[in-house]
PDB file of C-alpha atoms in Angstrom:
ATOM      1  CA  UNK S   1     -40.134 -12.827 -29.257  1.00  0.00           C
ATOM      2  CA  UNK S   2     -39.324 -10.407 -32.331  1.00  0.00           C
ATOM      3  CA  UNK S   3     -39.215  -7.164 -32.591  1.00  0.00           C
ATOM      4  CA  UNK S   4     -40.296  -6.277 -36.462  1.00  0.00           C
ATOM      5  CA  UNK S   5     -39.094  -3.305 -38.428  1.00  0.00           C
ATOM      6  CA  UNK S   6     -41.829  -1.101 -36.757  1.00  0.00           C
ATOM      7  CA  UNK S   7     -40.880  -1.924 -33.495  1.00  0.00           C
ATOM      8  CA  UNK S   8     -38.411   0.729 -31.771  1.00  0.00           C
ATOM      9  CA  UNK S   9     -36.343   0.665 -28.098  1.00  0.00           C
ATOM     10  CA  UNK S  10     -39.634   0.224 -26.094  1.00  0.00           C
ATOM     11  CA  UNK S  11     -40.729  -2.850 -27.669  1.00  0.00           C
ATOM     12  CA  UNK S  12     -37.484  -4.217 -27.156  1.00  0.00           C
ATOM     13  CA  UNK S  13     -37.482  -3.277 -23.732  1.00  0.00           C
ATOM     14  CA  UNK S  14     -40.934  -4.907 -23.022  1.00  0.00           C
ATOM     15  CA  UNK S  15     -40.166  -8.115 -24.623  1.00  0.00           C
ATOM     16  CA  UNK S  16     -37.062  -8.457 -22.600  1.00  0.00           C
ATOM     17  CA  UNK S  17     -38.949  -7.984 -19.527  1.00  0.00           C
ATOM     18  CA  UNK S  18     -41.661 -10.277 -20.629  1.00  0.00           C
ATOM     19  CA  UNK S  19     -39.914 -13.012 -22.077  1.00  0.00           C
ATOM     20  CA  UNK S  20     -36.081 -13.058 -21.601  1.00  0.00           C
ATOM     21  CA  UNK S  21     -35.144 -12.336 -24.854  1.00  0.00           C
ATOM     22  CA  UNK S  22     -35.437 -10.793 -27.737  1.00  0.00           C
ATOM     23  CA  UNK S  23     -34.565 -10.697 -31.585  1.00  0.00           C
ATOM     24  CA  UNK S  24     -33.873  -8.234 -33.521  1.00  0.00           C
ATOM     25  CA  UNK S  25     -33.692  -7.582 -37.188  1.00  0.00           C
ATOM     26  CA  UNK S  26     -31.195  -5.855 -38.494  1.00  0.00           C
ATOM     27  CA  UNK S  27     -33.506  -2.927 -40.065  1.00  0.00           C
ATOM     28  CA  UNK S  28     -34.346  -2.393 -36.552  1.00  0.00           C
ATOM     29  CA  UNK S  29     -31.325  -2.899 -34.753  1.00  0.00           C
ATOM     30  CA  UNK S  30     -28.909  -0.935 -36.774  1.00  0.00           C
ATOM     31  CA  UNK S  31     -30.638   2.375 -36.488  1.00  0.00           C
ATOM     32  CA  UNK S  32     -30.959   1.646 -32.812  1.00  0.00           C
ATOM     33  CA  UNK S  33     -26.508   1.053 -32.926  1.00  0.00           C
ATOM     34  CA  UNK S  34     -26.641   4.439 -35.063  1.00  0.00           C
ATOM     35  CA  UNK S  35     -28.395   6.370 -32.173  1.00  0.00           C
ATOM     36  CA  UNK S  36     -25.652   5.463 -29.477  1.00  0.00           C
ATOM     37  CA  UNK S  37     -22.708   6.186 -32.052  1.00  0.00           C
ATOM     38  CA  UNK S  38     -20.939   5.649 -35.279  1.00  0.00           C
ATOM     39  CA  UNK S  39     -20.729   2.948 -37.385  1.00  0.00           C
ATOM     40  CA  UNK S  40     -18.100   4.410 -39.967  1.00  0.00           C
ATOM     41  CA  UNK S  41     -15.543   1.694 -39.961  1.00  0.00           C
ATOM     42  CA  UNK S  42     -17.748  -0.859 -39.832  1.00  0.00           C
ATOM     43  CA  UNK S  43     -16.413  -2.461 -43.241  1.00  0.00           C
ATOM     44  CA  UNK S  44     -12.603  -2.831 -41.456  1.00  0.00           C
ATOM     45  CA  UNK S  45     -14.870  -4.320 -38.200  1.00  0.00           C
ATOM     46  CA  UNK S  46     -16.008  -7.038 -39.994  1.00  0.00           C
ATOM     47  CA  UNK S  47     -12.786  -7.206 -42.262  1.00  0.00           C
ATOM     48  CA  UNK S  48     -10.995  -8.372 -38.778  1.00  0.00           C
ATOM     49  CA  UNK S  49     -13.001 -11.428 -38.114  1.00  0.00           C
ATOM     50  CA  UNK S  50     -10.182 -12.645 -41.274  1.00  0.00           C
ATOM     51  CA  UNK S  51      -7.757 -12.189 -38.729  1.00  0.00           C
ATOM     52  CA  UNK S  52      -8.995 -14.084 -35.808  1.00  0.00           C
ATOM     53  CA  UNK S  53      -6.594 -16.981 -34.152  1.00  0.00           C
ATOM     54  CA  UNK S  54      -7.883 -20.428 -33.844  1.00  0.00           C
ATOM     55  CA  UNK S  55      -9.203 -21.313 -30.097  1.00  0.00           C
ATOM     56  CA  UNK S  56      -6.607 -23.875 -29.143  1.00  0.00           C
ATOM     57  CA  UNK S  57      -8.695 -24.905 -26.207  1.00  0.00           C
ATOM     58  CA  UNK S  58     -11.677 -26.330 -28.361  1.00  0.00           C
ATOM     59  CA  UNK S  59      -9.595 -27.674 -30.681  1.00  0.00           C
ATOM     60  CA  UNK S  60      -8.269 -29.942 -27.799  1.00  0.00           C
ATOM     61  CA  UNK S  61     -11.188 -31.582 -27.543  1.00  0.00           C
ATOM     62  CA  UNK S  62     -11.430 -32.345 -31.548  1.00  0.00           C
ATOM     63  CA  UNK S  63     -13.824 -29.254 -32.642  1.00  0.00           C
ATOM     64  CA  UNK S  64     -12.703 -26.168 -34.314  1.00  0.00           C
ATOM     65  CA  UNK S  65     -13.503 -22.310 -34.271  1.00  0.00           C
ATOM     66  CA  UNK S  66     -11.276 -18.782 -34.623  1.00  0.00           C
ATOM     67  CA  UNK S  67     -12.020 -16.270 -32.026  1.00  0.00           C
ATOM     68  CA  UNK S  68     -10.376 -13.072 -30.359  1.00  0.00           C
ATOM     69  CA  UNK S  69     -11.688 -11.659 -26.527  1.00  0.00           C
ATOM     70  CA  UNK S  70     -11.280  -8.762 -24.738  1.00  0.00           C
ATOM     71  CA  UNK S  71     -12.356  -7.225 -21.442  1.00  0.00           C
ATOM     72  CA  UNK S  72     -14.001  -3.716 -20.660  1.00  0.00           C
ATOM     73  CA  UNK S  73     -15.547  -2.288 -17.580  1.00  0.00           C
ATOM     74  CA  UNK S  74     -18.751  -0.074 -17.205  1.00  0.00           C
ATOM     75  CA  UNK S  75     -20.220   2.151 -14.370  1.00  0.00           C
ATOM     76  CA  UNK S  76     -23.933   3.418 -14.313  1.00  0.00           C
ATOM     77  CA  UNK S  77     -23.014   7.199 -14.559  1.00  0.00           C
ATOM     78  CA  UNK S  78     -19.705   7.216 -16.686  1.00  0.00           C
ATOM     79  CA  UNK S  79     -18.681   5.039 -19.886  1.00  0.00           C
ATOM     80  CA  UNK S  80     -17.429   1.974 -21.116  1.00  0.00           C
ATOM     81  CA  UNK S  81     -13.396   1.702 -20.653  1.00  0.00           C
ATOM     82  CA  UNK S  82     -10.883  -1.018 -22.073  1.00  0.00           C
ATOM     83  CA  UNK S  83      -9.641  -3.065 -18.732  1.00  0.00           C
ATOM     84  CA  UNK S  84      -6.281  -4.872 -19.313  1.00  0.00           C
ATOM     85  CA  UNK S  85      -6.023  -8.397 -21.429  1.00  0.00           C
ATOM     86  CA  UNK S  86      -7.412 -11.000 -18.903  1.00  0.00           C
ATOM     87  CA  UNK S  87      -8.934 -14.913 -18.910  1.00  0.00           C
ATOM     88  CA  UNK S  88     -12.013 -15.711 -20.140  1.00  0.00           C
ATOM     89  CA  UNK S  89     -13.611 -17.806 -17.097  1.00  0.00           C
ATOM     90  CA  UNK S  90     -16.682 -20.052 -16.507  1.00  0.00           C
ATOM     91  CA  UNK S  91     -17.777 -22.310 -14.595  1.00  0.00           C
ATOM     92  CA  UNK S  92     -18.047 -26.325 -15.190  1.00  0.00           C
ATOM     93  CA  UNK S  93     -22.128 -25.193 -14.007  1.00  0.00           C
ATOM     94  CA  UNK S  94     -22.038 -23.283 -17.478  1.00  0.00           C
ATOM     95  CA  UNK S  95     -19.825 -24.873 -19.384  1.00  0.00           C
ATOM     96  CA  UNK S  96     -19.783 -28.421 -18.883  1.00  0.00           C
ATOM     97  CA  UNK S  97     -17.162 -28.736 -21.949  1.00  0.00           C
ATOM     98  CA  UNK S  98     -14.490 -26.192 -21.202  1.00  0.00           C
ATOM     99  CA  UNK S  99     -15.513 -24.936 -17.702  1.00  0.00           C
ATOM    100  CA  UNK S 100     -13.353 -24.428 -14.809  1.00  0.00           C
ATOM    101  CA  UNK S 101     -10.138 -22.646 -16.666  1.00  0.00           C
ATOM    102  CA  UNK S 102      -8.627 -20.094 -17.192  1.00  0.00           C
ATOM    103  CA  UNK S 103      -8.992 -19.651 -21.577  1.00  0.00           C
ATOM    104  CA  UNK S 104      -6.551 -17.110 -23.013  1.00  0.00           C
ATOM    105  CA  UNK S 105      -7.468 -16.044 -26.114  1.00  0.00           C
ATOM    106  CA  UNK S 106      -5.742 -13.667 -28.869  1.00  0.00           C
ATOM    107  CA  UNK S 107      -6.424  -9.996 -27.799  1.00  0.00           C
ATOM    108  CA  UNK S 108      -8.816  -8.156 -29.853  1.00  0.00           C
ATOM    109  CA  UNK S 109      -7.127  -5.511 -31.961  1.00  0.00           C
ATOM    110  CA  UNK S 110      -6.428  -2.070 -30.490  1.00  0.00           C
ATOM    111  CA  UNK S 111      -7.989  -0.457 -33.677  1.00  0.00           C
ATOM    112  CA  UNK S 112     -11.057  -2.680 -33.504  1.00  0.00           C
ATOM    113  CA  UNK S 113     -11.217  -2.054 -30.065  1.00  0.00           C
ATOM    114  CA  UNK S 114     -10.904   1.483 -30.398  1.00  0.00           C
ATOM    115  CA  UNK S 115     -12.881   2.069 -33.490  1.00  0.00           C
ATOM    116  CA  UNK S 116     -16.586   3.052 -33.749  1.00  0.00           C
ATOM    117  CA  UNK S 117     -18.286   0.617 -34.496  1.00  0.00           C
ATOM    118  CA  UNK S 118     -17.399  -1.563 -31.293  1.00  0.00           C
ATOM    119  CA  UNK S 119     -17.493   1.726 -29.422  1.00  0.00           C
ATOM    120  CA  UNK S 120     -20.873   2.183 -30.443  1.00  0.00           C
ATOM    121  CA  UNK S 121     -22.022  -1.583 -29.729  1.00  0.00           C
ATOM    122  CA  UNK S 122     -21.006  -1.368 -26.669  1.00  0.00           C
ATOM    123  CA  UNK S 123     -22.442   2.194 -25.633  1.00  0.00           C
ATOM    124  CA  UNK S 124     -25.777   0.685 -26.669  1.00  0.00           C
ATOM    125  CA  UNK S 125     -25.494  -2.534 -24.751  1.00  0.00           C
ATOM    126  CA  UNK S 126     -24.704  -0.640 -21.347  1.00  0.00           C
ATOM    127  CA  UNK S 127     -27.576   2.097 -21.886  1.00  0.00           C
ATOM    128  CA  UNK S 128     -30.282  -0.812 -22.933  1.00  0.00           C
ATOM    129  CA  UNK S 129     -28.932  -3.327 -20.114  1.00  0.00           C
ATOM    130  CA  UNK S 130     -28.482  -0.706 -17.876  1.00  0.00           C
ATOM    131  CA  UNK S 131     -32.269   0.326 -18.497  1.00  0.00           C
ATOM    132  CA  UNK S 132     -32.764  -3.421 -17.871  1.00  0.00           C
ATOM    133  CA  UNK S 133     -31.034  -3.329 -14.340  1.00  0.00           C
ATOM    134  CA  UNK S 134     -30.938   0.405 -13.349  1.00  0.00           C
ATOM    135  CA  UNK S 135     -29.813  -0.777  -9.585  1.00  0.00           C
ATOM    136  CA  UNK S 136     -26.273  -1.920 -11.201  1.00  0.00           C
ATOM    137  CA  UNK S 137     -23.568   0.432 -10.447  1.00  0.00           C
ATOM    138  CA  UNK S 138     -20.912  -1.828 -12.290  1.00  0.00           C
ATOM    139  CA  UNK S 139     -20.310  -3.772 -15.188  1.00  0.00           C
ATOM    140  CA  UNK S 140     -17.510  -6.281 -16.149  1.00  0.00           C
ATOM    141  CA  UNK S 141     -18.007  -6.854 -19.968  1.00  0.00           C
ATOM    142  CA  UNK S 142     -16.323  -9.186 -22.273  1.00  0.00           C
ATOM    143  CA  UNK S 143     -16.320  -9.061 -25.842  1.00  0.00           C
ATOM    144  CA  UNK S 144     -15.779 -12.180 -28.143  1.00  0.00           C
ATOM    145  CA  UNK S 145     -14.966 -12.313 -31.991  1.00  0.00           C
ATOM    146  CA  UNK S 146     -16.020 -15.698 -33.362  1.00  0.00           C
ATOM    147  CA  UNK S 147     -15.591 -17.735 -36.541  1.00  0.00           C
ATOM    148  CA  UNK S 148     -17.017 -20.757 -37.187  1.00  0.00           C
ATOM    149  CA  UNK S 149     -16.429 -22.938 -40.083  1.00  0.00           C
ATOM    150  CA  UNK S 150     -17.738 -25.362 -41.788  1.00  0.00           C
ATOM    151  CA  UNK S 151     -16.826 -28.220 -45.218  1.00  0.00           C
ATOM    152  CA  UNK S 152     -18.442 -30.658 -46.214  1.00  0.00           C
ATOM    153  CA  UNK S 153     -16.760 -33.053 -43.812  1.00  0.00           C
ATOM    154  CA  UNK S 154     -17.470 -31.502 -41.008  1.00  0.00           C
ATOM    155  CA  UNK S 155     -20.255 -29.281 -39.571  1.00  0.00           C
ATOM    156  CA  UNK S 156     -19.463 -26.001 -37.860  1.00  0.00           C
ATOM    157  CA  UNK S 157     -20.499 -26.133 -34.061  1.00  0.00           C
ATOM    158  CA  UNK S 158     -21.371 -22.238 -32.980  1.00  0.00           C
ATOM    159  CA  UNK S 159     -22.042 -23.842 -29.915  1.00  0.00           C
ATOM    160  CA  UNK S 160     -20.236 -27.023 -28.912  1.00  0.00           C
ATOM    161  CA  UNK S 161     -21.006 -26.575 -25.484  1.00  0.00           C
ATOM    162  CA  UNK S 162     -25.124 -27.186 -26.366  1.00  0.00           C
ATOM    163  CA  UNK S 163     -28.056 -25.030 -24.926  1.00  0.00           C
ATOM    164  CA  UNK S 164     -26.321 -22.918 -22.538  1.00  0.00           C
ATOM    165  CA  UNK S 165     -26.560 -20.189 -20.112  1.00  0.00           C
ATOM    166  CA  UNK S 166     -23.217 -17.912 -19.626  1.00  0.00           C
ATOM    167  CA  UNK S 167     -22.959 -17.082 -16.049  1.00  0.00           C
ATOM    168  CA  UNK S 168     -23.328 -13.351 -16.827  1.00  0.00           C
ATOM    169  CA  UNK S 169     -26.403 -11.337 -16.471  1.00  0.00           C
ATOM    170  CA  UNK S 170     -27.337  -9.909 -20.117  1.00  0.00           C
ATOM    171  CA  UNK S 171     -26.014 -11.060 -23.886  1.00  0.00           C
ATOM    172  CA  UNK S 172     -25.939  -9.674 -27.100  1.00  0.00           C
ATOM    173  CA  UNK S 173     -25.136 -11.893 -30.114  1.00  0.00           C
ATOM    174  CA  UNK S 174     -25.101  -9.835 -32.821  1.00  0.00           C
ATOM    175  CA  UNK S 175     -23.672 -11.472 -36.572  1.00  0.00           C
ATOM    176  CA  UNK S 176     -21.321 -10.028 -39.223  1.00  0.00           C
ATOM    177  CA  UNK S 177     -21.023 -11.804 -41.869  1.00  0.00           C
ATOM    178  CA  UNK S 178     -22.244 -15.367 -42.861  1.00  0.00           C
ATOM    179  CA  UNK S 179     -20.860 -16.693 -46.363  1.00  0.00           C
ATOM    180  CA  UNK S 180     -22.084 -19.849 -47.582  1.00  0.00           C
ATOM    181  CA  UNK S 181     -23.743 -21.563 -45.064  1.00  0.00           C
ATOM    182  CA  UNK S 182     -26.920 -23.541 -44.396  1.00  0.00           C
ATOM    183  CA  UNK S 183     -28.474 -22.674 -40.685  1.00  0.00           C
ATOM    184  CA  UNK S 184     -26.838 -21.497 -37.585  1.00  0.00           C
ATOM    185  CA  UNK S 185     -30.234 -21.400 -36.209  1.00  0.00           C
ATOM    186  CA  UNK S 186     -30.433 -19.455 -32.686  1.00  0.00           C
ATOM    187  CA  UNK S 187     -32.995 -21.511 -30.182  1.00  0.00           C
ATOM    188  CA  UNK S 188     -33.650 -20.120 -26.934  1.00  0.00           C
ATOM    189  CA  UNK S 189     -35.218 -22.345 -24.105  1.00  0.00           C
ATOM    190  CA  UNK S 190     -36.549 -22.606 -20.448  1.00  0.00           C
ATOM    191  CA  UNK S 191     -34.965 -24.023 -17.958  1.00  0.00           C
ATOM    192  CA  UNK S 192     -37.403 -26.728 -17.949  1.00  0.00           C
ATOM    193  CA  UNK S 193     -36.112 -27.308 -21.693  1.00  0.00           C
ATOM    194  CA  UNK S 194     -38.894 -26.133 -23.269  1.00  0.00           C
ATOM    195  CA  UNK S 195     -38.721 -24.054 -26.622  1.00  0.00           C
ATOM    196  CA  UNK S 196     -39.018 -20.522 -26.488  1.00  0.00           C
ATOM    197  CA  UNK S 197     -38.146 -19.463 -29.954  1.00  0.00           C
ATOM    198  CA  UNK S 198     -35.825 -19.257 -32.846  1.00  0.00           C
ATOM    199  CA  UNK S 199     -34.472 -17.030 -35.459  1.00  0.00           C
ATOM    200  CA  UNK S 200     -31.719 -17.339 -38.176  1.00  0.00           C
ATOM    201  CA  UNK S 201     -29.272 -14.718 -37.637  1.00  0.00           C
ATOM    202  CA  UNK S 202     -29.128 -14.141 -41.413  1.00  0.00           C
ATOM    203  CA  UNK S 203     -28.339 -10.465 -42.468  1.00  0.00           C
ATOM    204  CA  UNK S 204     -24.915  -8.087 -40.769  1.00  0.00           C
ATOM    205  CA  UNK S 205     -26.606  -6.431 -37.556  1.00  0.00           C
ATOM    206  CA  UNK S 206     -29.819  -9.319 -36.647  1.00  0.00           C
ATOM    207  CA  UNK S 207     -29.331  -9.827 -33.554  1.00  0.00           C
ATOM    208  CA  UNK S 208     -30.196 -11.663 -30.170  1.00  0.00           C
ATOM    209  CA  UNK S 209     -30.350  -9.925 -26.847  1.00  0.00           C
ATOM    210  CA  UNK S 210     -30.794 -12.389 -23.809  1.00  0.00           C
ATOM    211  CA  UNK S 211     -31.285 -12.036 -20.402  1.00  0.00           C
ATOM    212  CA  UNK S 212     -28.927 -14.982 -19.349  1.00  0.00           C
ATOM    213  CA  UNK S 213     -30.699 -15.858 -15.538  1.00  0.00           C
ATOM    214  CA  UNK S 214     -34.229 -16.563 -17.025  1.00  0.00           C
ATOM    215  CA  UNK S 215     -33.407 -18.602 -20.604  1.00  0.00           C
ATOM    216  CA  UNK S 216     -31.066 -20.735 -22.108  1.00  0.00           C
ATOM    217  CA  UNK S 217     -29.508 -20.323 -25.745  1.00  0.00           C
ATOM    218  CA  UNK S 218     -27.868 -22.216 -28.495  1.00  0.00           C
ATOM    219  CA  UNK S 219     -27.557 -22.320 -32.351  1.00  0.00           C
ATOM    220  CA  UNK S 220     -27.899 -25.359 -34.503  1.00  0.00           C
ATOM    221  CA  UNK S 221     -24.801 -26.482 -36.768  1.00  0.00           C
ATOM    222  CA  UNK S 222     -23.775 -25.437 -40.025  1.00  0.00           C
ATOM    223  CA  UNK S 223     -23.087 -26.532 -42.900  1.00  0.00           C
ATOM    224  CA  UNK S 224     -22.063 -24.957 -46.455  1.00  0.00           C
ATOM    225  CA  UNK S 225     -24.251 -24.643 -49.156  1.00  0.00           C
ATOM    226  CA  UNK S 226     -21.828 -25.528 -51.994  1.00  0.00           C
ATOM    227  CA  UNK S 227     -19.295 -28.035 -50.764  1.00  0.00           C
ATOM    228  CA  UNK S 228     -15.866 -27.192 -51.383  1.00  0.00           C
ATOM    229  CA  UNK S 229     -15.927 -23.370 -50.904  1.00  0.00           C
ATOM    230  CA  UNK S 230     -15.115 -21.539 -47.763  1.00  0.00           C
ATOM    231  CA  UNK S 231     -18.453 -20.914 -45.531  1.00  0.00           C
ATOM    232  CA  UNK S 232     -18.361 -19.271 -42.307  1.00  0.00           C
ATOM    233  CA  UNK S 233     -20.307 -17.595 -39.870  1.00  0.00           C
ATOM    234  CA  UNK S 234     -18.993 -14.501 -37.911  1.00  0.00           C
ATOM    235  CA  UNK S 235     -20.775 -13.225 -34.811  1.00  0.00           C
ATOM    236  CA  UNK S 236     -20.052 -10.773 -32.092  1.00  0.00           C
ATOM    237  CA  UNK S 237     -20.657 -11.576 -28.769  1.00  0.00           C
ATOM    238  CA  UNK S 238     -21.186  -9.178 -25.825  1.00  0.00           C
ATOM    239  CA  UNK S 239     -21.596 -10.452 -22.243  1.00  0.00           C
ATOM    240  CA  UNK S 240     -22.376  -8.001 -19.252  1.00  0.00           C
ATOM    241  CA  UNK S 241     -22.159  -9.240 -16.077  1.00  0.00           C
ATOM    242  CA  UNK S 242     -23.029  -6.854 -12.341  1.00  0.00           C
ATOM    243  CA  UNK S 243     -19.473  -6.578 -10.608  1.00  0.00           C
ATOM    244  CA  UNK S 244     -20.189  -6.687  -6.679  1.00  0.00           C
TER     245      UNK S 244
END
């Protein structure tokens, strides 16, 4: 389901209770990021994707991506706080290519952390997911930076690990920046493997909101469109998952 440019925070709501999912466009979804807070530094934001730190655990099994994670926690009647640098986990059930261990990844940086515009990301997510699942009193949230590139020998993989669930209960995939690239199609499916949808993230603040329990999610490969010139695609990914 998509929510078009004269679609506001109701529709949104609705198709995420309908369906599972939703995307959003980015003339929709950055005026919705503007009502929960600032967006002021958002041209350093995405400047810091140039600084992410390859993910030595992928690259171990012979793929490539940059990435930087960090950990917050959220309560139903009070805001969303920085918790202290921790190990991305999941599960071999959700991540049958890197599941089971502990990942370290590069810290996000204390200014990005700090700043607005991830500030104000994440005070949307926990008022819309916490609209989603008023009966949640607490929220472990993680935060991932990715990169993925791409030549002309080799296709970028923004999801190596296939159509996927995360483990958590709500995600927001929201992109940067793309230079240079050819697809990076999103695809969301039942469990049954059926298609759902899809949408190119294509412009800075398109996004995809998921409800992780009821769909799965992936994104094709990419690929440059002139061969021999950096192409990326940056996304930010926000998980939120009920703490017991």
């Amino acid at each position: 389901m998509s929510i078009s440019h004269n679609s506001l925070a109701p529709a949104l709501f609705d198709a995420m209770q309908r369906g599972g999912f939703s995307f959003v466009t980015a003339d929709v979804m950055q005026p919705l990021l503007q009502s929960a807070g600032e967006l002021a530094d958002w041209p350093a934001f995405a400047a810091s994707w140039n600084r992410l730190g390859p993910d030595p655990y992928l690259a171990a099994k012979g793929r490539f991506r940059r990435r930087r994670h960090a950990t917050f926690t959220a309560s139903a009647h009070g805001g969303v706080e920085l918790a202290a640098h921790q190990a991305h986990y999941q599960s071999l059930q959700y991540n049958a290519l890197q599941g089971d261990i502990e990942r370290w990844f590069e810290p996000i940086e204390p200014v990005i952390a700090g700043g607005d515009s991830l500030r104000t990301i994440l005070a949307f997510c926990h008022a819309f997911f916490g609209s989603l699942a008023p009966s949640v009193s607490r929220w472990h949230v993680e935060v991932h930076q990715f990169r993925i590139e791409a030549s002309a020998d080799a296709a970028g993989e923004p999801t190596p690990e296939g159509s996927h669930r995360d483990g958590v209960d709500f995600v927001l995939v929201l992109l940067v920046d793309r230079h240079n690239i050819a697809s990076g199609t999103t695809t969301i499916h039942a469990p049954d493997g059926k298609s759902l949808g899809d949408f190119t993230l294509t412009h800075p603040y398109d996004s995809a909101l998921i409800h992780d329990p009821r769909v799965f999610h992936g994104v094709t490969p990419v690929m440059p469109l002139i061969p021999g010139e950096p192409a990326h695609r940056d996304v930010l990914v926000v998980t939120f998952r009920a703490k017991p």
